Coordinates of C-alpha atoms in Angstrom, one line a residue:
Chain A
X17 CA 147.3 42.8 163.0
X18 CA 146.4 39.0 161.4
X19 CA 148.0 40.1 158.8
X20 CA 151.6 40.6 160.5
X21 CA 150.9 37.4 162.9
X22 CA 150.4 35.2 159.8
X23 CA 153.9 36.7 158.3
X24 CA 155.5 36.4 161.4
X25 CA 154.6 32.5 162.3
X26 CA 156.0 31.9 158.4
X27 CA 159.0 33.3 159.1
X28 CA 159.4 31.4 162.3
X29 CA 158.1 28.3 160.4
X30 CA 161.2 29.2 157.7
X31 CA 163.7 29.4 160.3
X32 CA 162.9 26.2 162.4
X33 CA 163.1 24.7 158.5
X34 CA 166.3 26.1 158.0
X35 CA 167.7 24.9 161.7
X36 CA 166.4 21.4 160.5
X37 CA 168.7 21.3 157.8
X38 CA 171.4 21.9 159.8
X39 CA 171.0 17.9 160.9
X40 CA 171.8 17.3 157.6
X41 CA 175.5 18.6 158.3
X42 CA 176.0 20.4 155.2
X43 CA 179.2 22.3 155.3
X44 CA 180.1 25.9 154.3
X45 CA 180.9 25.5 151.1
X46 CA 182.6 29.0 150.8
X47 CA 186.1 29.1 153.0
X48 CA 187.1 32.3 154.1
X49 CA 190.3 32.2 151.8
X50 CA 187.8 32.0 149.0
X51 CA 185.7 35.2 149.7
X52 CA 187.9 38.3 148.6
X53 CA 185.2 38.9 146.1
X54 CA 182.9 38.9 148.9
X55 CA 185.2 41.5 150.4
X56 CA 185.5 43.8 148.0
X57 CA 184.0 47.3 148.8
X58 CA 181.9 47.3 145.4
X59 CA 180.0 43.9 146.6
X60 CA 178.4 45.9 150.0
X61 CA 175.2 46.4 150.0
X62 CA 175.4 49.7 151.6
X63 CA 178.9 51.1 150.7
X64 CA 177.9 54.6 152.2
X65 CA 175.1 54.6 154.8
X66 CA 174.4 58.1 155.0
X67 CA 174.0 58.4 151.1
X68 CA 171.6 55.6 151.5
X69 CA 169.5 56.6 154.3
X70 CA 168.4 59.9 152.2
X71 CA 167.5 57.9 149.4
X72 CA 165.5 55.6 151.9
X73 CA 163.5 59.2 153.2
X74 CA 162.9 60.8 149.6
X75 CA 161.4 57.4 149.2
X76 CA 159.4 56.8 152.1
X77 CA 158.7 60.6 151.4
X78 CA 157.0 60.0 148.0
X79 CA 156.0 56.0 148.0
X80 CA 152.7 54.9 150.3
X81 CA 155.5 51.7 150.8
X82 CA 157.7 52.0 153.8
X83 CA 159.6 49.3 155.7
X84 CA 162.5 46.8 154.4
X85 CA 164.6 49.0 152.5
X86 CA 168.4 47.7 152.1
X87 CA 170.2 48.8 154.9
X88 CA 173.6 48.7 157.2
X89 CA 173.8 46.8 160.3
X90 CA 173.1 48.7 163.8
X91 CA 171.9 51.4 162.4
X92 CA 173.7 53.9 160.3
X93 CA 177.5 53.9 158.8
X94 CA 178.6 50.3 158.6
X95 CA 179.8 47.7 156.8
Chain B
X13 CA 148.3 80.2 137.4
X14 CA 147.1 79.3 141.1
X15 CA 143.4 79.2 141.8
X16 CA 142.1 80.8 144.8
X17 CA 140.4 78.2 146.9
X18 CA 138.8 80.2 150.0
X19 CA 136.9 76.9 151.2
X20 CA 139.7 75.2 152.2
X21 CA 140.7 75.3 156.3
X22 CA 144.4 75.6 155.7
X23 CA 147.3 78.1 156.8
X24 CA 150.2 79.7 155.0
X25 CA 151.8 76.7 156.5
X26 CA 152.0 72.4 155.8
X27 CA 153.6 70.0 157.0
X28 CA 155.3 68.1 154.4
X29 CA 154.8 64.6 153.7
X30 CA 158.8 65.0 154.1
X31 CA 158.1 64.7 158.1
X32 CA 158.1 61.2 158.0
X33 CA 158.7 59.1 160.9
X34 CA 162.6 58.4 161.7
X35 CA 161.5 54.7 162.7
X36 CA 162.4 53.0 159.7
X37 CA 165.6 55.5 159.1
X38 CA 167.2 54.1 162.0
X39 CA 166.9 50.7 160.6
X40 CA 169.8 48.5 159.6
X41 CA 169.5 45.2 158.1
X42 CA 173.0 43.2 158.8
X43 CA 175.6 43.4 156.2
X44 CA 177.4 39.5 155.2
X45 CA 179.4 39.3 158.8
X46 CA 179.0 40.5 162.0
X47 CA 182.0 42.9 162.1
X48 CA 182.5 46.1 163.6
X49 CA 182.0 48.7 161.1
X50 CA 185.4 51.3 159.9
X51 CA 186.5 54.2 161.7
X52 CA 184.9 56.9 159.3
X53 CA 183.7 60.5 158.9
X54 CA 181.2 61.5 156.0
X55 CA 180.2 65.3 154.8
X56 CA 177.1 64.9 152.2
X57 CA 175.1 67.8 151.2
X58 CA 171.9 66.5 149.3
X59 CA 169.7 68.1 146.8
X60 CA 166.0 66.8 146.3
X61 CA 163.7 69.3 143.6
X62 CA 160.7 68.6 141.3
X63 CA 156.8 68.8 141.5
X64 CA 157.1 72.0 143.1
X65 CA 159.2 70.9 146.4
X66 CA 163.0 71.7 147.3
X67 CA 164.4 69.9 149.7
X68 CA 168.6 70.5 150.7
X69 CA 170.8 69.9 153.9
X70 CA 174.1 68.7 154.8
X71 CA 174.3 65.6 156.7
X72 CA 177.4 64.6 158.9
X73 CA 178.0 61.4 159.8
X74 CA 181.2 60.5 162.3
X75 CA 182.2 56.9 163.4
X76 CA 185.2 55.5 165.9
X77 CA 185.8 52.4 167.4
X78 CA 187.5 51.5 170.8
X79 CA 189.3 48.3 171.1
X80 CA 187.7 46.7 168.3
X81 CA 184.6 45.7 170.2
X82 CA 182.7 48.8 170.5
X83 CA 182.1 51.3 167.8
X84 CA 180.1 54.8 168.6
X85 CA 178.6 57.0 165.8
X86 CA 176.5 60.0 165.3
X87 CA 174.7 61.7 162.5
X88 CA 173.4 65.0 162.4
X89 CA 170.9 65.3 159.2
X90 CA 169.1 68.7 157.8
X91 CA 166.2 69.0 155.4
X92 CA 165.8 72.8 154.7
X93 CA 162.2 72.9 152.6
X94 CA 160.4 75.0 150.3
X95 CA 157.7 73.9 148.9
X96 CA 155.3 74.9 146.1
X97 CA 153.8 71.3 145.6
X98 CA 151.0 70.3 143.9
X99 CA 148.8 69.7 147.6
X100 CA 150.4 73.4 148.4
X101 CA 149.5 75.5 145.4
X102 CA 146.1 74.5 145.2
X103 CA 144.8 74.6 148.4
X104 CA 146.9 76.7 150.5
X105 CA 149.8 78.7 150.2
X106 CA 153.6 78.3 149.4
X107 CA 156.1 77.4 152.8
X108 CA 159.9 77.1 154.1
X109 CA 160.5 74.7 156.6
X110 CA 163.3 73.1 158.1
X111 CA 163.7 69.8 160.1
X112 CA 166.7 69.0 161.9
X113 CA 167.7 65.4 162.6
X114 CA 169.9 63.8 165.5
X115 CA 170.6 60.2 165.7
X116 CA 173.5 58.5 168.2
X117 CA 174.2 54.7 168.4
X118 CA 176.3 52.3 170.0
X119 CA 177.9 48.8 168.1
X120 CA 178.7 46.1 170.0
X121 CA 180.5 43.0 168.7
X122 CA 181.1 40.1 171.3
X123 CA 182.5 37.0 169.0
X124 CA 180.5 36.5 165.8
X125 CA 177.4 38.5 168.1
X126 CA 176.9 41.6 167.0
X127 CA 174.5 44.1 169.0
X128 CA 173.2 48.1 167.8
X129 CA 171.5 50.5 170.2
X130 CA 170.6 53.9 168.2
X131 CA 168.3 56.9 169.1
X132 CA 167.1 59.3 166.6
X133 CA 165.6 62.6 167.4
X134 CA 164.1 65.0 164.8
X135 CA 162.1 68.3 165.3
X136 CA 160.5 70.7 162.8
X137 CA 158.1 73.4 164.0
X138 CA 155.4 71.2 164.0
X139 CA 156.2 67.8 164.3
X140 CA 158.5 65.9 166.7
X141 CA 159.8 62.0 166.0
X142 CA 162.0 60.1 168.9
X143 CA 162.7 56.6 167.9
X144 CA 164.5 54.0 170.1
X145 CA 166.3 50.8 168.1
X146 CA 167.8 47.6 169.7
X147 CA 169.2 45.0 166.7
X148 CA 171.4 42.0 167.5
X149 CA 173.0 39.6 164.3
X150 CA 175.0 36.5 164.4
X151 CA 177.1 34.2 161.7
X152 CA 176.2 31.3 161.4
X153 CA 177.3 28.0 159.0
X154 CA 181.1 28.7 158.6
X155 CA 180.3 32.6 158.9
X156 CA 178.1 32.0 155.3
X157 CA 174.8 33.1 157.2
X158 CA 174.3 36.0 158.9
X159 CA 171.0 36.8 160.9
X160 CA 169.4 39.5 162.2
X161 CA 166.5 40.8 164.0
X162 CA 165.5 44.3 165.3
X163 CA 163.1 46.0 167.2
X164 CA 162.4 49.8 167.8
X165 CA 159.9 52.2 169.1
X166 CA 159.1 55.3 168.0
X167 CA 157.2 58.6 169.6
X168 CA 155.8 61.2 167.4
X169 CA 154.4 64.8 168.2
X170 CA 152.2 66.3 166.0
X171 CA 151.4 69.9 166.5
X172 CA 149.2 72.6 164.0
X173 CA 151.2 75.6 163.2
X174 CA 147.6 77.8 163.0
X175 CA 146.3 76.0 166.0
X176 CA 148.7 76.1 169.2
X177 CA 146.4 74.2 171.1
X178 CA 146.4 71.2 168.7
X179 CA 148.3 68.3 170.0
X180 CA 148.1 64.5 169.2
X181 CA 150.6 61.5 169.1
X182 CA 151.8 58.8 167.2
X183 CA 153.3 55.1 168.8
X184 CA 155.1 53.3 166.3
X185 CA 156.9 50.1 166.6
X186 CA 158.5 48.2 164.0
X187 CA 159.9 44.0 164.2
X188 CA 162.9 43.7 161.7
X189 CA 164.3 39.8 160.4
X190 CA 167.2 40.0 158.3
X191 CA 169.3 37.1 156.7
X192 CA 172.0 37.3 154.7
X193 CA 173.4 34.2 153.1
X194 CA 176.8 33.6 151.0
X195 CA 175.6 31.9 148.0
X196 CA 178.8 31.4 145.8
X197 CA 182.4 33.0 145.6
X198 CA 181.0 35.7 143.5
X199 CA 177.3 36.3 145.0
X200 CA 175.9 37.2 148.3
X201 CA 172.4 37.4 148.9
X202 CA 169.6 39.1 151.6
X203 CA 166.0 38.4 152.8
X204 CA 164.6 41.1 154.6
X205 CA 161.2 41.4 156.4
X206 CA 159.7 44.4 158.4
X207 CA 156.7 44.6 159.9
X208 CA 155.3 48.1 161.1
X209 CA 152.4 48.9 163.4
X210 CA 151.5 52.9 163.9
X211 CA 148.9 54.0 166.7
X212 CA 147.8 57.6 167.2
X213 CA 146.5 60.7 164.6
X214 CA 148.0 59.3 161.2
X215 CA 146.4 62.4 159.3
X216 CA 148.0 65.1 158.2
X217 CA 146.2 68.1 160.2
X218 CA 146.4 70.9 156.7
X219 CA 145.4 68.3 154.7
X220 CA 141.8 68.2 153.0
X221 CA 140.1 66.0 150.4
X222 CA 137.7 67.0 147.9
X223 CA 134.0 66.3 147.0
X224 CA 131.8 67.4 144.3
X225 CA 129.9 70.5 145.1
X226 CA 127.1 72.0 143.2
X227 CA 126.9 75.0 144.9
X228 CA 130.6 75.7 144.9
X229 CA 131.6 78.0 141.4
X230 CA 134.5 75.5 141.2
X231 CA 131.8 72.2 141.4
X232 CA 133.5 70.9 144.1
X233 CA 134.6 71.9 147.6
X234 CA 137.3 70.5 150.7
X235 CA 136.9 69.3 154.0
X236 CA 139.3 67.6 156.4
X237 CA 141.0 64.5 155.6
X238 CA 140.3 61.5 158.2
X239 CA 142.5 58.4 158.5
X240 CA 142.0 55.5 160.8
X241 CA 144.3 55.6 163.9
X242 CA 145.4 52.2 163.7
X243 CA 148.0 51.1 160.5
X244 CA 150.1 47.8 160.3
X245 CA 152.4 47.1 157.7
X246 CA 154.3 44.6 156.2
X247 CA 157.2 44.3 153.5
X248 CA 159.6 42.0 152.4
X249 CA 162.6 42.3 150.2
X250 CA 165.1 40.1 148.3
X251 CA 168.1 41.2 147.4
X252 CA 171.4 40.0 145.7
X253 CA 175.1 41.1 144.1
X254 CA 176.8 39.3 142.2
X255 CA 180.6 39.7 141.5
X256 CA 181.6 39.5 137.7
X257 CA 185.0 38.5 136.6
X258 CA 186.4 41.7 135.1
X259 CA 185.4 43.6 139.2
X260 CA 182.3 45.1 138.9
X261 CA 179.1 43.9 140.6
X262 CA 175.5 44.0 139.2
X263 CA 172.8 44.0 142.2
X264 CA 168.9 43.6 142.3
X265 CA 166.4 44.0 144.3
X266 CA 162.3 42.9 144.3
X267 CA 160.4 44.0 147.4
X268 CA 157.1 43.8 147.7
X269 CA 154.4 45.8 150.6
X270 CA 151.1 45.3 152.0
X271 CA 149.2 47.3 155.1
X272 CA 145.7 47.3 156.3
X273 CA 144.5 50.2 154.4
X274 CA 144.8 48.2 151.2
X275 CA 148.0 49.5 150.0
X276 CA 150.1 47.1 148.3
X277 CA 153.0 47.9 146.2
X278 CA 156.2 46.3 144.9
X279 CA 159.2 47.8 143.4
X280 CA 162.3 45.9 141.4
X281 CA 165.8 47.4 141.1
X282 CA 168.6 46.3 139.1
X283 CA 172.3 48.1 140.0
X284 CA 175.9 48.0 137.9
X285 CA 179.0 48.7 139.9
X286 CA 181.8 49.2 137.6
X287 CA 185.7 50.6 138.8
X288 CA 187.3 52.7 136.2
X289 CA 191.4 52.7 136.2
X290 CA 192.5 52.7 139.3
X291 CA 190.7 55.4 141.7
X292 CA 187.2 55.7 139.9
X293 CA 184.0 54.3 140.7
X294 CA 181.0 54.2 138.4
X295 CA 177.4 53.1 138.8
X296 CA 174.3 52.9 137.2
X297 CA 171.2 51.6 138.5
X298 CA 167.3 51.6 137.4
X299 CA 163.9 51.0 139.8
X300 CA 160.1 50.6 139.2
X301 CA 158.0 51.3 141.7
X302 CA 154.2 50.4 141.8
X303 CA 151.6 50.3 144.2
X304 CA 147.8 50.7 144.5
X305 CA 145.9 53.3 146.3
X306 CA 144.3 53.1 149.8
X307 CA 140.8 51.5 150.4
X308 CA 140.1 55.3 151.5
X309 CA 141.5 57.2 148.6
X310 CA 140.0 58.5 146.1
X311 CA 140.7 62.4 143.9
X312 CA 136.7 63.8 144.1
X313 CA 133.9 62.4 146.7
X314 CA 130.8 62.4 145.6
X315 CA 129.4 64.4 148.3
X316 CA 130.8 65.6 151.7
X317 CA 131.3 63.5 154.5
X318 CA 131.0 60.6 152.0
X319 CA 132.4 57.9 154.3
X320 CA 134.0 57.5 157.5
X321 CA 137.3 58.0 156.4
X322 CA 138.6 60.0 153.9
X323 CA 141.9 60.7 151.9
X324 CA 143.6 62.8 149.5
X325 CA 146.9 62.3 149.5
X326 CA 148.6 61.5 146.3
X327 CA 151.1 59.2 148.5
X328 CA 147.8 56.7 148.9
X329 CA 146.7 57.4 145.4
X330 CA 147.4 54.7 142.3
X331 CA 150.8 55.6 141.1
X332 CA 154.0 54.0 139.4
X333 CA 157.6 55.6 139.6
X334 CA 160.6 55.0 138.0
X335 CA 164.2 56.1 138.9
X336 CA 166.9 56.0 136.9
X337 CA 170.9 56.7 138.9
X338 CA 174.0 57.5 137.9
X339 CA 177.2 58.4 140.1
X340 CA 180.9 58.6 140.6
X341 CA 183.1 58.1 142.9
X342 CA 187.4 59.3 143.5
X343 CA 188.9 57.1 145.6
X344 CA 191.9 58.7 146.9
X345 CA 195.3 57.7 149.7
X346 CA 197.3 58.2 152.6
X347 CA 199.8 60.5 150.5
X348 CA 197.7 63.7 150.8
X349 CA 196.3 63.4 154.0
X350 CA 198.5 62.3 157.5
X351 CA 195.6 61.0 159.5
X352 CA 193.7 59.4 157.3
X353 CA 194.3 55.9 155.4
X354 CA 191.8 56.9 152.7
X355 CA 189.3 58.6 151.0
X356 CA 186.3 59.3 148.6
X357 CA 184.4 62.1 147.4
X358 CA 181.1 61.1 145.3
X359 CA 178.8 62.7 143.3
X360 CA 175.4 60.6 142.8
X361 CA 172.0 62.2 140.5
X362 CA 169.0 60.1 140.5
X363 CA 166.0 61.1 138.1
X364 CA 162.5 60.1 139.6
X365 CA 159.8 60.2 137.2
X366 CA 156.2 59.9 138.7
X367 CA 152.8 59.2 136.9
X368 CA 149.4 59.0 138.8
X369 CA 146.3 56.6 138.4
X370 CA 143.7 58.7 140.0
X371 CA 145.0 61.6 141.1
X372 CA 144.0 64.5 139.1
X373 CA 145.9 68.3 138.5
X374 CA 143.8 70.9 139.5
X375 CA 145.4 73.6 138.6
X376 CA 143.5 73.3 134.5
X377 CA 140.6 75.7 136.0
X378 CA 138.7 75.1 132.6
X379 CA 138.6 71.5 132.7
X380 CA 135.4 69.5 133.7
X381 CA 135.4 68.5 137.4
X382 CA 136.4 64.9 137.9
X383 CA 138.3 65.1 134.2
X384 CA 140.9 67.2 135.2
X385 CA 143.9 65.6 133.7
X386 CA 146.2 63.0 135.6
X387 CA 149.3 64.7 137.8
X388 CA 152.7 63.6 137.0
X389 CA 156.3 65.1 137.4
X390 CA 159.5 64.3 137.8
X391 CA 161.9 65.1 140.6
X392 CA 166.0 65.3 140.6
X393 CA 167.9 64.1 143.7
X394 CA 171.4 64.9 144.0
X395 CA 173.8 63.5 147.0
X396 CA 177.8 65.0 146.7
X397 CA 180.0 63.7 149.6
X398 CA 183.2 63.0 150.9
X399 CA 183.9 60.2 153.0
X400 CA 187.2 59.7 155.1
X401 CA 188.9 56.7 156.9
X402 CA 190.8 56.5 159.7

């Protein structure tokens, strides 16, 4: 249980870092005009959720690893 | 040819290790913006055979969307199983088994907020999984960040098949962070961390280990595996695509995992994303996987009841992996179909290839005990689907 404490305060300790740098006012410096790369189906990282949920279980199926994996936001078939 | 092994406390049926918990399915880091996902339906049948397991089932996936704020989806997953695996053959006896999987969630988007509720349910004859999942993401900077955190909570039931008085459970919970940041134009990229606690009977109740044994005619014997009851885990990934100029994408990925029985691992994937003429799709992708075995692990004991806890399982054994992918996708139009704007069918085949450290096939009867020679094998996954948008 250390062990996930420790991870968790560096991640808080990242975040309050990166909210620091917001007093910096550093802009976006990719408008959303300029993103139809960014749009393009191909550039998802999970074009097809259910496809990559079962690779996620044959995975967590055969691997001691678990936890992480790439995934789609709320849950399963999104963007 | 299968040994006989009468020592060994097992039935005619196992539980597979493919019973996992649905905790970490449910799981969803963001994508690059808090929007609400496409109206869609998906038909997959999936295909997963090697070292002696088969593993098919359809899964069905259907998505819609009301007013552009909500979005409601369900998924109903099987994994029909027969299995002749290594664990199986030589210490009990070939099984079918199927497990049938029901998830149900609800999307929320409320400005650049965006909030997930899911449920999964799966049951198999002998183990039961519920898992609970609340996630809520935000943009951030110009919409260039996106971050995420989750939470869910998971309640698993595990039962004996030989022993219907046998009944123990599992509490899992699992803490999700998730940021996504715009880097260029052309390249996106994700840090992901998950951290996974487990409580409750983490063995797997046929499961045995083995240790020497003089006055066995095989030199060694089997007695239960024990794991601790406690489990915490940790893992963290990085991930990128990048778009190239002639429109195709090449993606990686390094994660790396820790937990308190000593297991670390890490695993690195690189990913090509190439569109062919107009309709076609193709991609290619390679991972490693590596990881080390569990403080508790090891293939032969020296004697029985060696230490407090004890496993066997090749999943906590020393092992690397390596998958190579291939598949193809048809992008197809309205012409054909009224109701729907577009669709895909998809064909994907993955080759795993698996080679152990310390985990030794028993099935060479005339080898010394403790030299047995090192188990690998490779497996073939196959996913064919047809996705439609409406």
């Amino acid at each position: 249980m250390s062990k996930l404490l420790k991870h968790l305060t560096l991640i808080v300790l990242l975040g309050t870092a990166l909210g620091g740098c917001s007093s910096f006012e550093l802009k976006p410096w990719v408008s959303p005009y300029e993103r139809n790369h960014l749009a393009d189906p191909i550039m998802s990282f999970s074009r097809d959720p259910i496809a990559l949920a079962y690779l996620h279980h044959v995975y967590q199926a055969r691997e001691g690893a678990r936890g992480a994996e790439g995934g789609s936001g709320g849950g399963c078939g999104c963007n | 040819m299968l040994k006989v092994v009468p020592e060994v406390d097992v039935v005619a049926t196992r539980r597979a290790r493919w019973s996992v918990a649905v905790l970490t399915i449910l799981i969803g880091g963001a994508g690059y913006a808090a929007v609400l996902p496409e109206d869609r339906a998906d038909a997959m049948y999936h295909s997963y055979d090697g070292g002696g397991l088969e593993v098919t089932g359809p899964s069905y996936l259907i998505r819609k969307g009301f007013k552009d704020k909500v979005s409601a989806w369900s998924n109903y997953y099987v994994d029909s199983i027969s299995s002749a695996s290594i664990d199986v053959v030589t210490t009990a006896s070939p099984y079918n088994e199927q497990r049938d999987e029901v998830s149900a969630g609800l999307d929320y988007l409320h400005g650049k907020t965006f909030m997930g509720l899911s449920f999964t349910n799966s049951e198999e004859s002998d183990y039961t999984a519920n898992a609970v999942r609340f996630g809520i993401s935000q943009d951030f900077f110009g919409d260039l960040t996106t971050l995420g955190v989750s939470y869910a909570r998971g309640w698993d039931t595990v039962r004996n098949n030989s022993d219907a008085t046998f009944e123990e459970d599992i509490d899992r919970q699992s803490y999700r962070v998730d940021l996504s940041q715009i880097i260029t134009r052309n390249m996106v990229m994700s840090l992901n961390y998950e951290g996974i606690t487990d409580e409750g009977y983490l063995n797997n109740p046929y499961r045995s280990v083995r240790y020497a044994d003089q006055s066995s005619d095989l030199g060694y014997s089997y007695q239960p595996e024990v794991y601790p009851r406690t489990k915490t885990s940790s893992a963290f990934a990085m991930r990128g695509r990048y778009f190239l100029p002639y429109r195709a994408a090449l993606s990686g990925e390094v994660r790396y995992y820790t937990d308190t029985w000593d297991v670390d691992a890490y695993n690195i994937e690189v990913g090509y994303t190439h569109p062919l003429w107009e309709r076609w799709v193709i991609e290619l992708r390679y991972r490693y996987y590596d990881q080390s075995a569990a403080e508790f692990y090891s293939d032969l004991f020296p004697r029985q009841d060696y230490q407090n806890f004890l496993a066997r399982d090749k999943e906590l054994a020393s092992f690397s992996s390596h998958t190579l992918g291939a598949g193809i996708t048809y992008q197809f139009g309205t012409g054909l179909m009224p109701f729907f704007k577009r669709g895909e069918a998809s064909l994907f085949a993955d080759y795993l290839q698996f080679d152990y450290d310390d985990f030794r096939d028993l099935r060479d009867a005339g080898a010394a005990v403790g030299d047995e020679p090192l188990y690998e094998f490779n497996s073939t996954v196959l996913r064919a689907y047809i996705s439609l948008w409406y």
